[in-house]
Amino acid sequence: MEKTCTVMLPLTMNSSEKPQTVCIFGTGDFGKSLGFKMFQCGYSVVFGSRNSRMSSLLPSDAEVFSYSEAAQKSDIILIAIHREHYEFLRELTEDLNGKILVDVSNNPKINQYPESNAEYLAQLVPGAYVVKAFNTISAWALQSGALDASRQVFVCGNDSKAKQRVMDIVRALGLTPLDRGSLKAATEIENYPLQLFPMWRFPFYLSAALCLFFFIYCVIRDVIYLYVNENKDSTFRIAVSIPNRVFPITALTLLALVYLPGVIAAILQLYQGTKYRRFPDWLDHWMLCRKQLGLVALGFAFLHAIYTLVIPIRYYVRWRIRNTTLTQVITKKDDPFLTSVAWHSDSYLSLGILGFFLFVLLGITSLPSVSNMMNWREFRFIQSKLGYLTLILCTAHALLYGGKRFLSPSILRWYLPSAYVLALIIPCTVLVIKFILIMPCINNTLMRIRRGWERDSKCSKSALNGKSDI
């Protein structure tokens, strides 16, 4: 438990004044943690409980009263009780009239009730000012000082003065209040903590599907084919060789899918001749998930780098090196050094290293703590300009790795090309379309549309004169 607070006194108090008293209904884990935090930040805390006996787990200077007595001690009451126990509040209607009731509860399931807990509380006590807050902060975050957890506290309520007083308390606790409007937003706020990676589901499912597909594809080509046609047991490749093919292919494909929705959106705007039509829902959701897609792709790129580093210590690789060395010693022949092969090898390695470096840079700048320090032009330059450069370098890395083998018929196994050929389809498609879109004759039209110009519209002339809405 921390002994100091970032802001020792709430914004509504001066150091010479008597500490503001706040009442908390409920002495559970969250109520106790909230009470400790408020006490450390200069508040006088009283608890309302079914059992008015003082608990050793509560702050030593706090007082515990019955609900009715505690309600008379403060005009701000935090309801740290589950919704199913709200019924007793009907009996306290007179005591709670004109008070600010802060609902901090959550439900076990999303949309479990027709109305939010805060709206239900407002119906039970119509004379009180109900504010929704603190439900997105855990008891652990309050105890640890929110140093390793989210500091954001969503706040909503119908009365602006009551909401402002609650937001002052949030700031005094060293947290960040976010005003979400009226009490109608309480349903969304209550559902927020119950969502399990809502923006990460599509990237996770997509990356899992890609990994499974390419893994099965590589097993068919590199294990089953060799066993059926040459009676070779290559199952050991499943541990390192095949994953080290699947991971970079998945990373490159996901990186291309980060920029593909932007290309599709540009084509739609050119086709429709306006920016004032909504994109399809699937495209909207896809564009919102681009950051998550990029970070998942970066994770697979890291796996590829790690797997590549362990290649020299693999038994199979050491066995091949020993056999090759012995064969050259016995036959007294060595392979001649080919400058062209050296250039080819160093080139694709260099492109991979540079692409991975820019990939990491994209991932770092997507973090809120970093992106918040940049203006829009700087952020767009890194994520768009350097992002496409990253895609070009990674695509070129895959192309050079394959070299002439991509076009060789001998690489086909059961008429199946190498998995790297499949990995290049989406990236090359994105780059070709992007190259077409940046051609001046097309890019100028697209920029005019994005500035408000509409094809076959009466307002086109005014838009061209700089009178369009931004």
XYZ file of C-alpha atoms in Angstrom:
470
model
C 0.000 0.000 0.000
C 1.483 3.353 -0.958
C 2.060 5.948 1.741
C 1.978 9.069 -0.374
C -0.331 10.475 -3.011
C 0.489 12.397 -6.163
C -1.991 15.127 -5.218
C -2.434 15.298 -1.497
C -5.571 17.433 -1.384
C -8.593 17.496 -3.656
C -9.006 20.452 -5.965
C -12.102 21.589 -4.101
C -10.228 22.061 -0.803
C -7.610 24.458 0.481
C -4.982 23.220 2.921
C -6.379 25.478 5.663
C -9.895 24.093 5.377
C -11.352 21.087 7.113
C -10.906 17.931 4.994
C -13.889 17.184 2.805
C -15.909 14.230 4.016
C -16.844 11.507 1.576
C -19.178 8.627 2.379
C -18.718 5.126 0.980
C -21.534 2.603 1.111
C -19.942 -0.851 1.277
C -16.846 -2.249 2.970
C -15.848 -4.798 0.340
C -12.479 -4.907 -1.455
C -13.211 -1.974 -3.750
C -14.840 0.135 -1.052
C -11.885 -0.398 1.295
C -9.312 0.360 -1.432
C -11.174 3.493 -2.462
C -11.403 4.574 1.163
C -7.653 4.103 1.696
C -6.866 6.076 -1.452
C -9.135 8.965 -0.462
C -7.792 9.003 3.076
C -4.220 9.215 1.760
C -5.205 12.116 -0.481
C -6.595 14.218 2.345
C -10.249 13.245 2.531
C -12.200 12.386 5.654
C -13.874 9.053 4.957
C -16.934 7.509 6.582
C -18.306 4.095 5.672
C -21.902 2.936 5.602
C -22.361 -0.767 6.284
C -24.886 -3.366 7.427
C -22.469 -4.081 10.265
C -21.360 -0.860 11.932
C -18.484 -2.526 13.810
C -15.062 -1.155 12.884
C -12.927 -3.542 10.851
C -9.132 -3.737 11.155
C -8.962 -3.739 7.338
C -10.367 -0.189 7.119
C -8.335 3.022 7.576
C -7.734 3.639 11.280
C -9.163 7.183 11.148
C -12.274 6.132 9.232
C -15.633 5.699 10.898
C -18.278 3.072 10.205
C -21.968 3.863 10.647
C -25.249 2.431 9.562
C -26.308 3.455 6.074
C -28.736 6.075 7.386
C -26.199 7.646 9.755
C -23.381 7.618 7.187
C -25.589 9.311 4.570
C -26.008 12.292 6.901
C -22.242 12.834 7.165
C -21.578 13.825 3.542
C -23.324 15.050 0.413
C -21.170 12.777 -1.788
C -21.829 9.061 -1.413
C -20.021 6.369 -3.382
C -22.189 3.273 -3.809
C -19.672 0.395 -3.704
C -22.396 -2.265 -3.589
C -23.617 -4.746 -6.187
C -26.824 -3.920 -8.012
C -28.762 -6.833 -6.510
C -28.453 -5.151 -3.077
C -29.732 -1.720 -4.137
C -33.266 -2.272 -2.859
C -32.444 -1.046 0.660
C -31.809 2.412 -0.822
C -35.565 2.893 -1.225
C -35.791 3.167 2.563
C -33.171 5.955 2.525
C -34.916 8.163 -0.017
C -35.254 11.081 2.401
C -31.647 10.804 3.618
C -30.328 10.653 0.039
C -32.462 13.452 -1.358
C -30.220 16.099 -2.951
C -27.087 13.979 -2.458
C -24.576 13.059 -5.139
C -24.598 9.274 -5.572
C -21.596 7.845 -7.399
C -22.343 4.419 -8.863
C -19.135 2.362 -9.160
C -20.684 -1.042 -9.884
C -20.217 -3.451 -12.782
C -22.175 -6.493 -13.919
C -20.947 -10.063 -14.535
C -22.244 -9.973 -18.130
C -22.532 -7.389 -20.886
C -26.038 -5.883 -21.169
C -27.276 -8.075 -18.346
C -30.151 -5.696 -17.535
C -32.418 -3.526 -19.719
C -30.969 -0.363 -18.182
C -27.579 0.463 -16.710
C -26.930 0.161 -12.993
C -26.592 3.934 -12.722
C -29.951 4.522 -14.430
C -31.544 1.928 -12.151
C -30.058 3.737 -9.166
C -31.512 7.020 -10.417
C -34.954 5.383 -10.613
C -34.686 4.091 -7.040
C -33.615 7.475 -5.649
C -35.165 10.094 -7.964
C -34.222 12.987 -5.670
C -30.469 12.312 -5.860
C -27.895 13.310 -8.475
C -26.499 10.061 -9.866
C -23.031 10.013 -11.449
C -21.322 6.974 -12.948
C -17.578 6.738 -12.202
C -14.690 4.573 -10.939
C -16.045 1.335 -12.432
C -13.097 1.085 -14.858
C -10.531 1.195 -12.030
C -9.786 -1.966 -10.066
C -9.109 -2.261 -6.351
C -5.577 -3.410 -7.196
C -4.985 -0.253 -9.280
C -6.085 1.920 -6.368
C -3.778 0.071 -3.974
C -0.782 0.242 -6.326
C -1.342 3.909 -7.072
C -2.376 3.161 -10.684
C 1.302 3.193 -11.625
C 1.008 -0.090 -13.493
C -2.623 0.219 -14.560
C -4.927 2.507 -16.486
C -5.488 5.937 -14.933
C -8.571 6.732 -17.007
C -11.880 7.084 -15.188
C -14.992 7.444 -17.347
C -17.561 9.793 -15.819
C -21.143 10.480 -16.894
C -24.182 12.109 -15.324
C -27.141 14.360 -16.057
C -26.181 17.139 -13.617
C -23.073 19.062 -14.698
C -22.241 20.424 -11.224
C -22.477 17.000 -9.596
C -20.374 15.512 -12.380
C -17.755 18.239 -11.961
C -17.435 17.573 -8.235
C -16.877 13.881 -8.897
C -14.281 14.704 -11.559
C -12.489 16.914 -9.012
C -12.269 13.910 -6.691
C -10.930 11.762 -9.536
C -8.169 14.306 -10.213
C -7.364 14.578 -6.523
C -6.725 10.828 -6.463
C -4.144 11.212 -9.224
C -6.420 9.719 -11.905
C -7.633 11.104 -15.224
C -11.384 11.776 -15.600
C -12.980 11.491 -19.039
C -16.405 13.105 -19.385
C -18.637 10.806 -21.451
C -21.784 12.951 -21.282
C -25.174 12.159 -19.810
C -26.231 9.143 -17.781
C -27.280 7.388 -20.987
C -23.590 6.638 -21.541
C -23.525 4.537 -18.361
C -24.400 1.359 -20.279
C -21.356 1.753 -22.524
C -19.138 2.599 -19.544
C -20.340 -0.474 -17.624
C -19.776 -2.729 -20.629
C -16.234 -1.441 -21.206
C -14.492 -3.403 -18.372
C -16.268 -6.595 -19.474
C -14.916 -6.547 -23.004
C -12.051 -8.955 -23.647
C -9.690 -7.396 -26.198
C -12.507 -6.137 -28.467
C -10.153 -4.584 -31.050
C -7.728 -7.514 -30.938
C -10.127 -10.330 -31.789
C -10.044 -9.853 -35.547
C -6.213 -9.573 -35.700
C -5.812 -12.633 -33.462
C -8.294 -14.745 -35.414
C -6.841 -13.650 -38.742
C -3.237 -14.293 -37.710
C -4.205 -17.693 -36.271
C -5.958 -18.617 -39.525
C -2.963 -17.499 -41.598
C -0.524 -19.421 -39.393
C -2.610 -22.583 -39.567
C -3.001 -22.360 -43.342
C 0.685 -21.755 -44.061
C 1.750 -24.355 -41.501
C -0.389 -27.064 -43.134
C 0.755 -25.896 -46.573
C 4.445 -26.158 -45.600
C 3.964 -29.540 -43.915
C 2.395 -30.897 -47.115
C 5.270 -29.595 -49.286
C 8.251 -30.211 -47.000
C 7.258 -33.259 -44.962
C 4.476 -35.284 -46.542
C 5.737 -34.839 -50.116
C 9.267 -36.005 -49.232
C 7.916 -39.007 -47.336
C 5.574 -40.107 -50.134
C 7.914 -39.531 -53.089
C 11.381 -40.054 -51.594
C 10.622 -42.008 -48.403
C 12.473 -39.393 -46.308
C 11.554 -38.621 -42.738
C 11.613 -34.812 -42.453
C 9.300 -34.452 -39.493
C 12.063 -32.690 -37.540
C 11.429 -29.631 -39.751
C 8.154 -29.071 -37.918
C 10.013 -27.747 -34.851
C 12.134 -24.950 -36.373
C 12.302 -24.890 -40.169
C 8.580 -24.704 -40.870
C 7.802 -22.159 -38.093
C 10.660 -20.033 -39.420
C 8.829 -19.967 -42.738
C 5.344 -19.508 -41.354
C 6.195 -16.586 -39.042
C 7.803 -14.254 -41.623
C 5.117 -15.083 -44.174
C 2.401 -14.244 -41.642
C 4.223 -11.050 -40.601
C 4.547 -9.853 -44.192
C 0.936 -10.695 -45.013
C -0.381 -8.907 -41.908
C 1.778 -5.864 -42.647
C 0.296 -5.713 -46.146
C -3.194 -6.055 -44.656
C -2.484 -2.964 -42.537
C -2.270 -0.840 -45.687
C -4.750 -2.680 -47.886
C -7.898 -1.079 -46.334
C -6.502 2.407 -46.995
C -5.998 1.466 -50.635
C -9.533 0.060 -50.849
C -10.937 3.225 -49.233
C -9.125 5.402 -51.796
C -10.529 3.332 -54.673
C -14.053 3.647 -53.236
C -13.717 7.408 -52.920
C -12.491 7.690 -56.492
C -15.326 5.491 -57.709
C -18.018 7.326 -55.749
C -16.557 10.748 -56.407
C -17.144 11.923 -52.831
C -15.869 11.475 -49.291
C -19.327 11.928 -47.757
C -20.490 8.329 -48.153
C -19.930 5.813 -45.414
C -17.593 2.957 -46.010
C -19.000 -0.568 -45.560
C -19.049 -1.717 -41.940
C -16.456 -4.414 -42.599
C -14.066 -1.818 -44.037
C -14.656 0.543 -41.108
C -13.871 -2.227 -38.621
C -10.841 -3.287 -40.635
C -9.430 0.262 -40.622
C -9.966 0.563 -36.869
C -7.954 -2.643 -36.327
C -4.910 -1.559 -38.342
C -2.838 -0.694 -35.276
C -3.524 -4.094 -33.723
C -2.771 -5.866 -37.017
C 0.559 -4.065 -37.214
C 1.552 -4.959 -33.656
C 0.651 -8.628 -34.179
C 2.699 -8.580 -37.400
C 5.623 -7.109 -35.452
C 5.340 -9.968 -32.964
C 5.660 -12.530 -35.751
C 8.636 -10.601 -37.175
C 10.333 -10.852 -33.774
C 9.726 -14.609 -33.738
C 11.271 -14.874 -37.201
C 14.352 -12.957 -36.032
C 14.758 -15.191 -32.958
C 14.294 -18.423 -34.940
C 16.832 -17.202 -37.496
C 19.425 -16.567 -34.775
C 19.239 -20.176 -33.555
C 19.742 -21.708 -37.004
C 23.565 -22.107 -36.640
C 23.226 -24.173 -33.450
C 20.693 -26.631 -34.891
C 21.872 -30.242 -35.116
C 20.786 -30.527 -38.760
C 22.801 -27.457 -39.780
C 25.902 -28.549 -37.839
C 25.606 -32.024 -39.375
C 25.492 -30.592 -42.887
C 28.498 -28.337 -42.241
C 30.571 -31.243 -40.886
C 29.649 -33.491 -43.811
C 30.419 -30.789 -46.364
C 33.781 -30.075 -44.730
C 34.729 -33.770 -44.633
C 33.668 -34.245 -48.238
C 35.859 -31.349 -49.335
C 38.815 -32.677 -47.353
C 38.463 -36.198 -48.779
C 37.966 -35.076 -52.359
C 40.454 -32.194 -51.974
C 38.011 -29.898 -53.661
C 36.331 -26.777 -52.391
C 33.505 -24.699 -53.719
C 34.669 -21.564 -55.514
C 33.725 -18.200 -54.038
C 31.038 -16.552 -56.179
C 30.724 -12.798 -55.824
C 27.237 -12.835 -57.302
C 26.036 -15.309 -54.693
C 27.643 -13.254 -51.919
C 25.911 -10.118 -53.181
C 22.615 -11.944 -53.339
C 22.944 -13.309 -49.826
C 24.106 -10.041 -48.263
C 21.441 -8.069 -50.094
C 18.450 -10.008 -48.803
C 19.926 -10.075 -45.294
C 20.500 -6.317 -45.361
C 16.984 -5.654 -46.622
C 15.584 -7.877 -43.873
C 17.522 -6.041 -41.170
C 16.474 -2.608 -42.439
C 12.871 -3.718 -42.818
C 12.846 -5.134 -39.297
C 14.319 -1.886 -37.918
C 11.581 0.206 -39.526
C 9.032 -2.366 -38.404
C 10.112 -1.850 -34.787
C 9.999 1.936 -35.293
C 6.390 1.676 -36.496
C 5.500 -0.385 -33.442
C 7.124 2.075 -31.031
C 5.419 5.127 -32.534
C 2.027 3.418 -32.336
C 2.258 3.383 -28.523
C 0.130 6.177 -26.991
C 2.984 7.434 -24.803
C 5.067 8.031 -27.947
C 2.382 9.068 -30.442
C 1.037 11.684 -28.027
C 4.382 13.496 -28.280
C 4.082 13.878 -32.060
C 1.887 16.125 -34.172
C -0.356 14.696 -36.850
C 2.096 15.324 -39.683
C 4.934 13.542 -37.882
C 2.721 10.596 -36.961
C 1.376 10.303 -40.508
C 4.875 10.508 -41.979
C 6.083 7.578 -39.877
C 2.981 5.405 -40.120
C 2.292 6.070 -43.807
C 5.512 7.020 -45.600
C 7.893 4.904 -43.529
C 5.221 2.229 -43.267
C 5.126 1.756 -47.029
C 8.923 1.826 -47.101
C 8.891 -0.974 -44.525
C 6.507 -2.969 -46.701
C 8.755 -2.417 -49.736
C 11.888 -3.544 -47.879
C 10.236 -6.635 -46.398
C 8.735 -7.588 -49.765
C 12.106 -7.127 -51.465
C 13.697 -9.262 -48.710
C 11.305 -12.109 -49.536
C 11.838 -11.667 -53.287
C 15.612 -11.796 -53.030
C 15.467 -14.756 -50.669
C 13.612 -16.735 -53.284
C 15.685 -15.431 -56.179
C 15.399 -17.510 -59.320
C 13.738 -20.349 -57.420
C 10.415 -18.553 -57.657
C 10.393 -19.105 -61.405
C 11.950 -22.572 -61.429
C 9.590 -25.492 -62.214
C 11.669 -27.730 -59.942
C 10.418 -25.832 -56.894
C 6.886 -27.099 -57.511
C 5.809 -30.054 -55.415
C 2.481 -31.579 -56.349
C 2.047 -28.404 -58.447
C 2.262 -26.364 -55.241
C 4.634 -23.356 -55.351
C 6.790 -22.328 -52.430
C 4.924 -20.680 -49.549
C 6.963 -17.509 -50.137
C 5.290 -17.138 -53.513
C 1.894 -17.062 -51.812
C 3.217 -14.588 -49.245
C 4.074 -12.094 -51.990
C 0.607 -11.951 -53.534
C -1.016 -9.457 -51.140
C 2.068 -7.233 -50.532
C 2.803 -6.917 -54.249
C -0.864 -6.189 -54.984
C -0.927 -3.432 -52.356
C 2.298 -1.865 -53.623
C 1.237 -1.936 -57.275
C -2.148 -0.321 -56.517
C -0.494 2.253 -54.261
C 1.961 3.104 -57.026
C -0.970 3.702 -59.371
C -2.791 5.835 -56.805
C 0.182 8.167 -56.254
C 0.431 8.968 -59.953
C -0.285 12.721 -60.306
C -3.333 12.340 -62.545
C -5.034 10.075 -59.969
C -3.568 11.500 -56.761
C -4.713 15.055 -57.585
C -8.304 13.901 -58.034
C -8.185 11.918 -54.818
C -6.811 14.918 -52.880
C -9.614 17.128 -54.268
C -12.215 14.600 -53.152
C -10.699 14.444 -49.668
C -10.811 18.247 -49.491
C -14.565 18.210 -50.099
C -14.909 18.229 -53.888
C -17.719 16.046 -55.218
C -18.169 14.777 -58.734
C -21.385 15.951 -60.438
C -22.251 18.211 -57.514
C -23.420 21.818 -57.466
C -20.908 22.573 -54.738
C -17.966 21.384 -56.834
C -17.082 24.855 -58.042
C -17.152 26.329 -54.569
C -15.019 23.454 -53.329
C -12.476 24.150 -56.028
C -12.392 27.789 -54.920
C -11.424 26.720 -51.406
C -14.880 27.087 -49.873
C -15.451 23.473 -49.059
C -15.849 22.252 -45.503
C -12.843 20.758 -43.781
